[in-house]
Short mmCIF file of C-alpha atoms in Angstrom, two decimals:
data_model
loop_
_atom_site.label_atom_id
_atom_site.label_comp_id
_atom_site.label_asym_id
_atom_site.label_seq_id
_atom_site.Cartn_x
_atom_site.Cartn_y
_atom_site.Cartn_z
CA MET A 51 3.61 -24.17 28.17
CA ILE A 52 3.02 -20.44 27.76
CA GLU A 53 0.71 -18.81 25.24
CA VAL A 54 1.81 -15.45 23.80
CA VAL A 55 -0.87 -13.31 22.13
CA ALA A 56 -0.14 -9.96 20.44
CA LYS A 57 -3.06 -7.71 19.50
CA LEU A 58 -3.02 -4.45 17.54
CA GLY A 59 -5.96 -2.64 19.07
CA ARG A 60 -6.77 -0.27 16.20
CA GLY A 61 -6.09 -2.62 13.31
CA PRO A 62 -3.11 -3.63 11.14
CA VAL A 63 -2.80 -0.46 8.99
CA PHE A 64 -0.97 2.71 10.05
CA LEU A 65 0.31 5.97 8.61
CA ALA A 66 4.04 6.64 8.83
CA GLY A 67 4.57 8.84 11.88
CA GLU A 68 1.67 7.33 13.81
CA LEU A 69 1.94 5.60 17.15
CA LEU A 70 1.66 1.81 16.96
CA GLU A 71 0.28 0.24 20.12
CA CYS A 72 0.26 -3.50 20.70
CA VAL A 73 -0.92 -5.35 23.80
CA ILE A 74 1.10 -8.53 24.41
CA THR A 75 -0.37 -11.09 26.80
CA PHE A 76 1.53 -14.02 28.33
CA THR A 77 -0.64 -16.80 29.75
CA ASN A 78 0.05 -20.03 31.60
CA PRO A 79 -3.12 -21.90 30.61
CA LEU A 80 -4.85 -24.11 33.16
CA SER A 81 -6.05 -27.24 31.40
CA ALA A 82 -9.14 -28.96 32.81
CA ALA A 83 -7.73 -32.35 31.81
CA SER A 84 -4.45 -31.78 33.62
CA THR A 85 -4.15 -33.26 37.11
CA SER A 86 -0.96 -31.41 37.97
CA ALA A 87 0.07 -27.90 37.02
CA SER A 88 3.21 -25.94 37.75
CA SER A 89 4.45 -22.41 37.42
CA GLU A 90 6.17 -21.31 34.21
CA MET A 91 9.19 -19.02 33.91
CA LEU A 92 10.39 -16.75 31.13
CA ALA A 93 13.82 -15.15 31.29
CA TRP A 94 12.97 -12.09 29.22
CA ALA A 95 10.86 -10.64 26.39
CA SER A 96 11.58 -7.80 23.99
CA ALA A 97 9.88 -6.19 20.99
CA GLN A 98 11.07 -4.28 17.93
CA ILE A 99 9.69 -3.00 14.61
CA HIS A 100 11.62 -3.63 11.40
CA CYS A 101 11.13 -3.31 7.64
CA GLN A 102 12.40 -6.04 5.32
CA PHE A 103 13.43 -5.30 1.74
CA HIS A 104 13.48 -8.09 -0.85
CA ALA A 105 14.38 -7.66 -4.53
CA SER A 106 13.99 -10.01 -7.46
CA GLU A 107 17.43 -11.19 -8.59
CA ASN A 108 16.20 -11.31 -12.19
CA ARG A 109 15.18 -7.65 -12.22
CA VAL A 110 17.25 -5.79 -9.61
CA ALA A 111 21.04 -5.59 -9.26
CA LEU A 112 22.07 -4.48 -5.77
CA PRO A 113 25.58 -3.89 -4.42
CA PRO A 114 26.78 -6.63 -2.03
CA SER A 115 25.57 -6.07 1.52
CA ASP A 116 27.96 -5.67 4.42
CA GLY A 117 28.10 -8.26 7.16
CA SER A 118 27.06 -11.85 7.28
CA LYS A 119 23.55 -13.00 8.08
CA HIS A 120 22.64 -15.93 10.24
CA ASP A 121 19.43 -17.74 9.46
CA VAL A 122 19.62 -20.20 12.35
CA GLN A 123 19.19 -19.26 15.99
CA ALA A 124 21.94 -20.73 18.16
CA GLU A 125 20.70 -23.12 20.84
CA ASN A 126 21.47 -20.93 23.84
CA GLU A 127 22.00 -17.56 22.18
CA THR A 128 20.43 -14.65 24.04
CA VAL A 129 20.86 -11.96 21.37
CA PHE A 130 17.50 -10.67 20.10
CA VAL A 131 17.66 -10.40 16.29
CA PRO A 132 14.08 -9.73 15.11
CA ASN A 133 14.76 -10.26 11.40
CA ARG A 134 16.63 -13.55 11.87
CA GLY A 135 15.62 -16.06 9.20
CA GLU A 136 13.77 -13.43 7.12
CA ARG A 137 14.35 -13.08 3.39
CA GLY A 138 16.02 -9.94 2.13
CA GLN A 139 17.63 -7.13 4.07
CA CYS A 140 16.50 -5.18 7.10
CA ILE A 141 16.55 -1.55 5.93
CA LEU A 142 14.79 0.05 8.89
CA SER A 143 14.35 -0.82 12.55
CA THR A 144 13.35 0.88 15.77
CA PRO A 145 15.30 0.49 19.03
CA PRO A 146 14.35 -2.73 20.85
CA LYS A 147 12.27 -2.36 23.99
CA ILE A 148 12.40 -4.80 26.90
CA LEU A 149 8.97 -5.92 28.06
CA PHE A 150 10.12 -7.74 31.19
CA CYS A 151 12.83 -9.85 32.81
CA ASP A 152 12.24 -12.98 34.92
CA LEU A 153 8.50 -13.44 34.55
CA ARG A 154 6.83 -16.12 36.67
CA LEU A 155 3.29 -17.27 35.83
CA ASP A 156 1.25 -19.52 38.06
CA PRO A 157 -1.27 -21.92 36.50
CA GLY A 158 -4.11 -19.91 34.95
CA GLU A 159 -2.27 -16.60 35.41
CA SER A 160 -1.85 -13.98 32.68
CA LYS A 161 0.26 -10.84 32.40
CA SER A 162 -0.22 -8.16 29.74
CA TYR A 163 2.30 -5.58 28.55
CA SER A 164 1.73 -2.60 26.27
CA TYR A 165 4.27 -1.90 23.54
CA CYS A 166 4.15 1.59 21.98
CA GLU A 167 6.40 2.91 19.22
CA THR A 168 6.15 5.75 16.72
CA LEU A 169 6.56 4.48 13.18
CA PRO A 170 9.46 6.12 11.33
CA ILE A 171 8.25 8.97 9.14
CA ASP A 172 11.02 8.46 6.57
CA GLY A 173 10.42 4.80 5.69
CA PRO A 174 9.04 3.36 2.46
CA PRO A 175 5.42 2.19 2.27
CA SER A 176 4.39 -1.44 2.51
CA PHE A 177 4.62 -2.80 -1.02
CA ARG A 178 4.59 -6.19 -2.72
CA GLY A 179 5.54 -5.64 -6.34
CA GLN A 180 6.89 -7.76 -9.12
CA SER A 181 10.46 -6.53 -8.59
CA VAL A 182 10.74 -5.41 -4.97
CA LYS A 183 8.93 -5.87 -1.67
CA TYR A 184 8.83 -3.74 1.49
CA VAL A 185 7.34 -5.63 4.45
CA TYR A 186 6.83 -4.25 7.98
CA LYS A 187 6.67 -6.47 11.06
CA LEU A 188 6.58 -6.13 14.79
CA THR A 189 8.66 -8.97 16.24
CA ILE A 190 8.33 -10.10 19.85
CA GLY A 191 11.15 -12.29 21.14
CA CYS A 192 11.04 -14.27 24.38
CA GLN A 193 13.22 -16.95 25.92
CA ARG A 194 13.16 -19.55 28.62
CA VAL A 195 16.36 -20.21 30.55
CA ASN A 196 18.70 -22.51 28.60
CA SER A 197 16.29 -22.58 25.64
CA PRO A 198 16.37 -21.01 22.18
CA ILE A 199 14.69 -17.68 21.54
CA LYS A 200 11.13 -17.85 20.20
CA LEU A 201 9.89 -15.12 17.85
CA LEU A 202 6.32 -13.95 17.32
CA ARG A 203 6.00 -11.83 14.19
CA VAL A 204 3.08 -9.44 13.74
CA PRO A 205 2.88 -8.14 10.14
CA PHE A 206 1.22 -4.78 9.52
CA ARG A 207 0.84 -2.28 6.70
CA VAL A 208 2.31 1.22 6.50
CA LEU A 209 1.01 4.04 4.29
CA VAL A 210 3.20 7.09 3.67
CA LEU A 211 2.17 10.67 3.02
CA HIS A 212 5.26 11.78 1.13
CA GLY A 213 5.79 10.89 -2.48
CA LYS A 214 9.53 10.28 -2.63
CA ALA A 215 12.13 8.66 -0.42
CA THR A 216 15.57 7.33 -1.17
CA ARG A 217 17.26 4.43 0.53
CA CYS A 218 19.78 1.94 -0.72
CA PRO A 219 19.31 -1.05 1.56
CA ALA A 220 22.60 -2.60 0.57
CA LEU A 221 24.54 0.54 1.45
CA GLY A 222 22.45 1.48 4.48
CA HIS A 223 21.88 5.12 3.52
CA GLY A 224 19.22 7.09 5.37
CA LEU A 225 15.96 8.04 3.75
CA GLN A 226 15.58 11.47 2.23
CA PRO A 227 11.83 12.17 1.91
CA ALA A 228 10.83 14.73 -0.68
CA PRO A 229 7.47 16.49 -0.50
CA LEU A 230 4.59 15.79 -2.81
CA THR A 231 2.83 18.82 -4.25
CA LEU A 232 0.28 18.59 -1.43
CA ALA A 233 2.01 20.49 1.37
CA PHE A 234 2.81 17.30 3.26
CA SER A 235 6.47 18.32 3.33
CA PRO A 236 8.23 16.27 4.50
CA GLY A 237 5.54 14.45 6.42
CA LEU A 238 3.77 14.98 9.72
CA LYS A 239 6.77 14.87 12.04
CA ASP A 240 7.19 18.68 12.08
CA TYR A 241 3.53 19.37 12.72
CA GLN A 242 3.04 21.67 15.72
CA CYS A 243 -0.26 21.64 17.53
CA PRO A 244 -1.94 25.05 17.77
CA GLN A 245 -1.20 26.88 21.02
CA ASP A 246 -4.85 27.47 21.78
CA GLU A 247 -5.40 23.73 22.15
CA ALA A 248 -3.60 23.88 25.50
CA VAL A 249 -6.41 26.00 26.99
CA ALA A 250 -9.26 24.23 25.23
CA PRO A 251 -11.96 22.73 27.51
CA SER A 252 -11.19 19.16 28.52
CA ASN A 253 -13.12 16.34 30.14
CA PRO A 254 -11.77 15.83 33.69
CA PHE A 255 -13.17 12.30 33.76
CA LEU A 256 -11.08 11.16 30.80
CA GLU A 257 -7.34 10.70 31.05
CA GLU A 258 -5.25 10.58 27.93
CA GLU A 259 -1.52 10.61 27.55
CA GLU A 260 -0.09 13.59 25.71
CA GLY A 261 1.63 11.33 23.16
CA LEU A 262 -1.64 9.61 22.30
CA LYS A 263 -3.43 12.94 21.95
CA LYS A 264 -0.78 14.28 19.61
CA ASP A 265 -0.83 11.04 17.61
CA SER A 266 -4.60 11.39 17.22
CA ARG A 267 -4.17 14.97 16.03
CA LEU A 268 -1.54 13.86 13.51
CA ALA A 269 -3.92 11.24 12.08
CA ASP A 270 -6.71 13.81 11.92
CA LEU A 271 -4.40 16.27 10.16
CA ALA A 272 -3.40 13.62 7.62
CA THR A 273 -7.03 12.80 6.93
CA ASP A 274 -7.86 16.48 6.45
CA LEU A 275 -4.93 17.01 4.09
CA LEU A 276 -5.87 13.97 2.02
CA MET A 277 -9.48 15.08 1.84
CA ALA A 278 -8.48 18.56 0.73
CA ALA A 279 -6.08 17.22 -1.90
CA THR A 280 -8.54 14.75 -3.42
CA SER A 281 -11.77 16.75 -3.22
CA ARG A 282 -10.73 19.48 -5.63
CA ARG A 283 -12.56 19.17 -8.92
CA SER A 284 -11.93 20.87 -12.24
CA LEU A 285 -12.90 19.93 -15.76
CA HIS A 286 -10.19 18.11 -17.72
CA LEU A 287 -11.18 17.68 -21.36
CA TYR A 288 -9.10 15.68 -23.84
CA ASN A 289 -9.54 15.23 -27.59
CA ILE A 290 -9.27 11.62 -28.76
CA SER A 291 -7.70 11.59 -32.20
CA SER A 292 -6.05 9.04 -34.41
CA SER A 293 -3.90 9.56 -37.47
CA ARG A 294 -7.06 9.70 -39.57
CA GLY A 295 -8.99 12.26 -37.57
CA LYS A 296 -10.98 12.99 -34.42
CA VAL A 297 -12.67 10.09 -32.64
CA GLY A 298 -14.29 11.94 -29.73
CA THR A 299 -13.59 13.64 -26.43
CA PHE A 300 -12.87 12.37 -22.94
CA CYS A 301 -13.88 14.21 -19.77
CA ILE A 302 -12.63 13.65 -16.22
CA PHE A 303 -13.12 15.97 -13.24
CA LYS A 304 -10.04 15.15 -11.17
CA THR A 305 -6.75 13.30 -11.46
CA VAL A 306 -5.83 12.95 -7.76
CA TYR A 307 -7.52 10.15 -5.79
CA LYS A 308 -7.31 8.21 -2.54
CA ILE A 309 -7.19 4.44 -2.49
CA GLY A 310 -10.76 3.19 -2.15
CA GLU A 311 -12.21 5.88 -4.43
CA ASP A 312 -13.69 5.37 -7.90
CA VAL A 313 -12.14 6.83 -11.04
CA ILE A 314 -15.03 8.11 -13.16
CA GLY A 315 -14.79 9.39 -16.73
CA THR A 316 -17.11 10.06 -19.66
CA PHE A 317 -16.75 9.83 -23.46
CA ASN A 318 -18.49 11.86 -26.14
CA PHE A 319 -18.30 10.24 -29.59
CA SER A 320 -20.98 12.40 -31.20
CA GLU A 321 -18.47 14.99 -32.44
CA GLY A 322 -16.03 12.46 -33.86
CA ASP A 323 -15.23 12.07 -37.55
CA ILE A 324 -14.02 8.47 -37.17
CA PRO A 325 -16.48 5.88 -35.77
CA CYS A 326 -15.28 4.10 -32.62
CA LEU A 327 -16.22 0.42 -32.54
CA GLN A 328 -14.88 -0.45 -29.09
CA PHE A 329 -12.91 1.06 -26.24
CA SER A 330 -11.35 -0.24 -23.03
CA VAL A 331 -10.00 1.57 -19.97
CA SER A 332 -7.59 -0.09 -17.53
CA LEU A 333 -6.49 1.19 -14.14
CA GLN A 334 -2.82 0.26 -13.93
CA THR A 335 0.30 0.71 -11.84
CA GLU A 336 3.71 1.08 -13.44
CA GLU A 337 6.61 -0.38 -11.46
CA SER A 338 9.98 0.70 -12.79
CA ILE A 339 13.48 0.07 -11.48
CA GLN A 340 15.88 3.00 -11.43
CA GLU A 341 18.47 2.73 -14.19
CA GLU A 342 21.49 2.20 -11.92
CA PHE A 343 19.83 -0.82 -10.29
CA GLN A 344 18.47 -2.51 -13.43
CA ARG A 345 19.69 -6.04 -14.02
CA ARG A 346 19.64 -5.47 -17.78
CA ARG A 347 20.02 -2.10 -19.39
CA GLY A 348 16.72 -0.87 -20.78
CA GLN A 349 14.69 -3.67 -19.18
CA PRO A 350 10.92 -3.27 -19.59
CA VAL A 351 8.65 -1.71 -17.01
CA SER A 352 6.24 -3.98 -15.09
CA PHE A 353 2.53 -3.22 -15.28
CA SER A 354 -0.28 -4.45 -13.04
CA THR A 355 -3.97 -4.00 -13.89
CA HIS A 356 -6.30 -3.38 -10.93
CA ALA A 357 -9.59 -2.74 -12.77
CA ARG A 358 -10.78 -2.74 -16.38
CA HIS A 359 -13.83 -1.59 -18.35
CA GLN A 360 -14.53 -2.61 -21.95
CA GLU A 361 -17.46 -1.61 -24.11
CA ALA A 362 -18.65 -1.84 -27.71
CA CYS A 363 -19.68 1.67 -28.70
CA LEU A 364 -20.58 1.78 -32.41
CA HIS A 365 -23.35 4.39 -32.92
CA THR A 366 -23.03 5.35 -29.24
CA ALA A 367 -23.07 9.10 -28.68
CA GLN A 368 -21.92 9.07 -25.03
CA SER A 369 -20.59 6.54 -22.59
CA SER A 370 -18.91 6.42 -19.17
CA PHE A 371 -16.93 4.15 -16.87
CA SER A 372 -16.22 3.76 -13.16
CA LEU A 373 -13.07 1.96 -11.96
CA PRO A 374 -12.57 1.35 -8.22
CA ILE A 375 -9.10 1.82 -6.74
CA PRO A 376 -8.62 -1.16 -4.38
CA LEU A 377 -8.10 -0.31 -0.71
CA SER A 378 -5.43 -2.99 -0.66
CA SER A 379 -3.35 -1.32 -3.39
CA THR A 380 -0.25 0.81 -2.76
CA PRO A 381 -0.32 4.57 -3.44
CA GLY A 382 2.32 5.97 -5.75
CA PHE A 383 5.82 6.43 -4.33
CA THR A 384 9.47 6.63 -5.34
CA THR A 385 12.67 5.35 -3.76
CA ASN A 386 16.16 5.34 -5.25
CA ILE A 387 15.53 1.73 -6.31
CA VAL A 388 11.92 1.56 -7.49
CA SER A 389 9.19 3.91 -8.65
CA LEU A 390 5.44 3.18 -8.61
CA LYS A 391 3.11 5.32 -10.69
CA TRP A 392 -0.58 5.09 -11.54
CA ARG A 393 -2.22 5.61 -14.92
CA LEU A 394 -5.35 5.08 -16.99
CA HIS A 395 -4.56 3.02 -20.08
CA PHE A 396 -7.00 3.54 -22.99
CA GLU A 397 -7.33 1.35 -26.07
CA PHE A 398 -9.58 2.32 -28.98
CA VAL A 399 -10.71 0.26 -31.96
CA THR A 400 -11.91 2.49 -34.79
CA SER A 401 -13.40 1.73 -38.17
CA GLY A 402 -11.40 2.22 -41.31
CA GLU A 403 -14.66 3.12 -43.07
CA SER A 404 -17.44 5.61 -42.44
CA ALA A 405 -20.18 4.87 -39.93
CA GLY A 406 -22.75 4.26 -42.64
CA THR A 407 -20.89 1.31 -44.11
CA CYS A 408 -20.78 -0.52 -40.79
CA LEU A 409 -24.40 -1.66 -41.37
CA VAL A 410 -26.02 -3.29 -44.42
CA ARG A 411 -29.66 -3.33 -45.44
CA GLY A 412 -31.50 -6.62 -45.50
CA SER A 413 -33.16 -8.10 -48.65
CA GLN A 414 -36.66 -8.55 -47.20
CA PRO A 415 -39.10 -6.39 -49.23
CA GLU A 416 -41.79 -6.07 -46.55
CA ALA A 417 -39.51 -4.84 -43.79
CA VAL A 418 -36.25 -3.01 -43.55
CA THR A 419 -33.65 -4.68 -41.36
CA TRP A 420 -30.11 -3.66 -40.69
CA THR A 421 -27.33 -6.04 -39.73
CA GLY A 422 -23.67 -5.66 -39.03
CA VAL A 423 -21.19 -6.29 -41.79
CA GLU A 424 -19.23 -9.53 -41.61
CA GLN A 425 -15.84 -7.94 -42.15
CA ILE A 426 -14.58 -4.43 -41.58
CA GLU A 427 -11.19 -2.78 -41.62
CA VAL A 428 -10.17 -1.48 -38.20
CA ASP A 429 -7.45 0.63 -36.69
CA THR A 430 -6.30 0.46 -33.08
CA PHE A 431 -4.41 2.95 -30.96
CA SER A 432 -3.78 3.49 -27.25
CA TRP A 433 -3.30 6.40 -24.88
CA ASP A 434 -2.06 6.73 -21.28
CA LEU A 435 -3.27 9.32 -18.77
CA PRO A 436 -1.17 9.63 -15.58
CA ILE A 437 -3.08 10.03 -12.31
CA LYS A 438 -1.99 10.36 -8.67
CA VAL A 439 -3.17 7.93 -6.00
CA LEU A 440 -2.70 8.85 -2.34
CA PRO A 441 -3.30 6.98 0.94
CA THR A 442 -6.58 6.98 2.82
CA ASN A 443 -7.65 6.76 6.45
CA PRO A 444 -5.76 3.75 7.85
CA ILE A 445 -8.82 2.62 9.83
CA LEU A 446 -10.76 2.31 6.58
CA ALA A 447 -7.91 0.36 4.97
CA SER A 448 -7.82 -2.02 7.95
CA TYR A 449 -11.22 -3.45 6.99
CA VAL A 450 -9.79 -5.15 3.89
CA SER A 451 -6.29 -5.85 5.15
CA GLN A 452 -4.88 -9.32 4.60
CA PHE A 453 -3.22 -9.11 8.00
CA SER A 454 -4.86 -10.12 11.26
CA SER A 455 -4.91 -7.80 14.26
CA THR A 456 -4.18 -10.77 16.57
CA ASN A 457 -1.26 -13.19 16.33
CA SER A 458 -0.10 -15.85 18.76
CA ILE A 459 2.46 -18.57 19.47
CA THR A 460 2.93 -21.23 22.13
CA ILE A 461 6.30 -21.73 23.80
#
């Protein structure tokens, strides 16, 4: 028996273009209850990163894929297919890397191997929507002699810094990333380190590979760009009006956010002509399938609500809300199959009468009391405000990730 443990040292969330490092340990455990122990042999082990695409058959119509897929590993097959048995189609994969050949482990002995791979800059982000899913995994395959291949899958999450990429998984076309309006174009892969860094003072007692240093600089650059893009503030003022007149004004200081931030806005109903009885604000994502891949022409868009605020506001001059953007949510992106956008969805309930008729005076002669009317005519209307949601520091997102940094199997 051999235990295989794979550990992502920094956590299970990465930016596209970053270096993923995983330490894989093979152990022949020495059991205290065992009276006899023997050496264990493995013929080989290999590792590879791949992205699986899965689409809902009820919502997405894809062209037929080329080639047949085998979901069952042959008894003595030695071909390493990391996505074997997975649902959907493999739309992206890195070259496989061999960890070792002919490994012998004595009882109680362990051997560790480091797997490093740069994540493709032109891939889609990790996403689990109602219509499509993009799932990233690192798969480690190993095999005993004359035994079937065993696969250890390590799921992880990828955040992308570009806003648009096109790939048709069924046709196997390459991704064409398009820049967001944030100077990320087309990502971080073309970033050149400043020349003066080569002569900067260094610590002679610390050794660091050049690839790791550049990867760290890329992550720092991404964090700086995201901070610069989301820290800009300017007053955005909107008039809230219905068909009968002005209800109030809405104020928000920015419309570009990172996941994990709070969306804060304020209302001013004091200048309105129409009394507002109640309002609600929902933070939503809009998942739409591109027209050429829709199962039914003109099929509706899918909405998901991540946070909601509702408040009764009759005779309220000012009010505010704060909606957190979950760290586990996916920033906006576009492929040639699906588009994900963020928005604030407002719903207002206004009175069909003036504010003074919304209260009635009590009949007690010694005191004046006011109570709400039992029935009132109301009007409702809604409004959508698009916002942009970008990634955040992957280390911060790792704290709430559903994935574990350590995975293991026994073979």
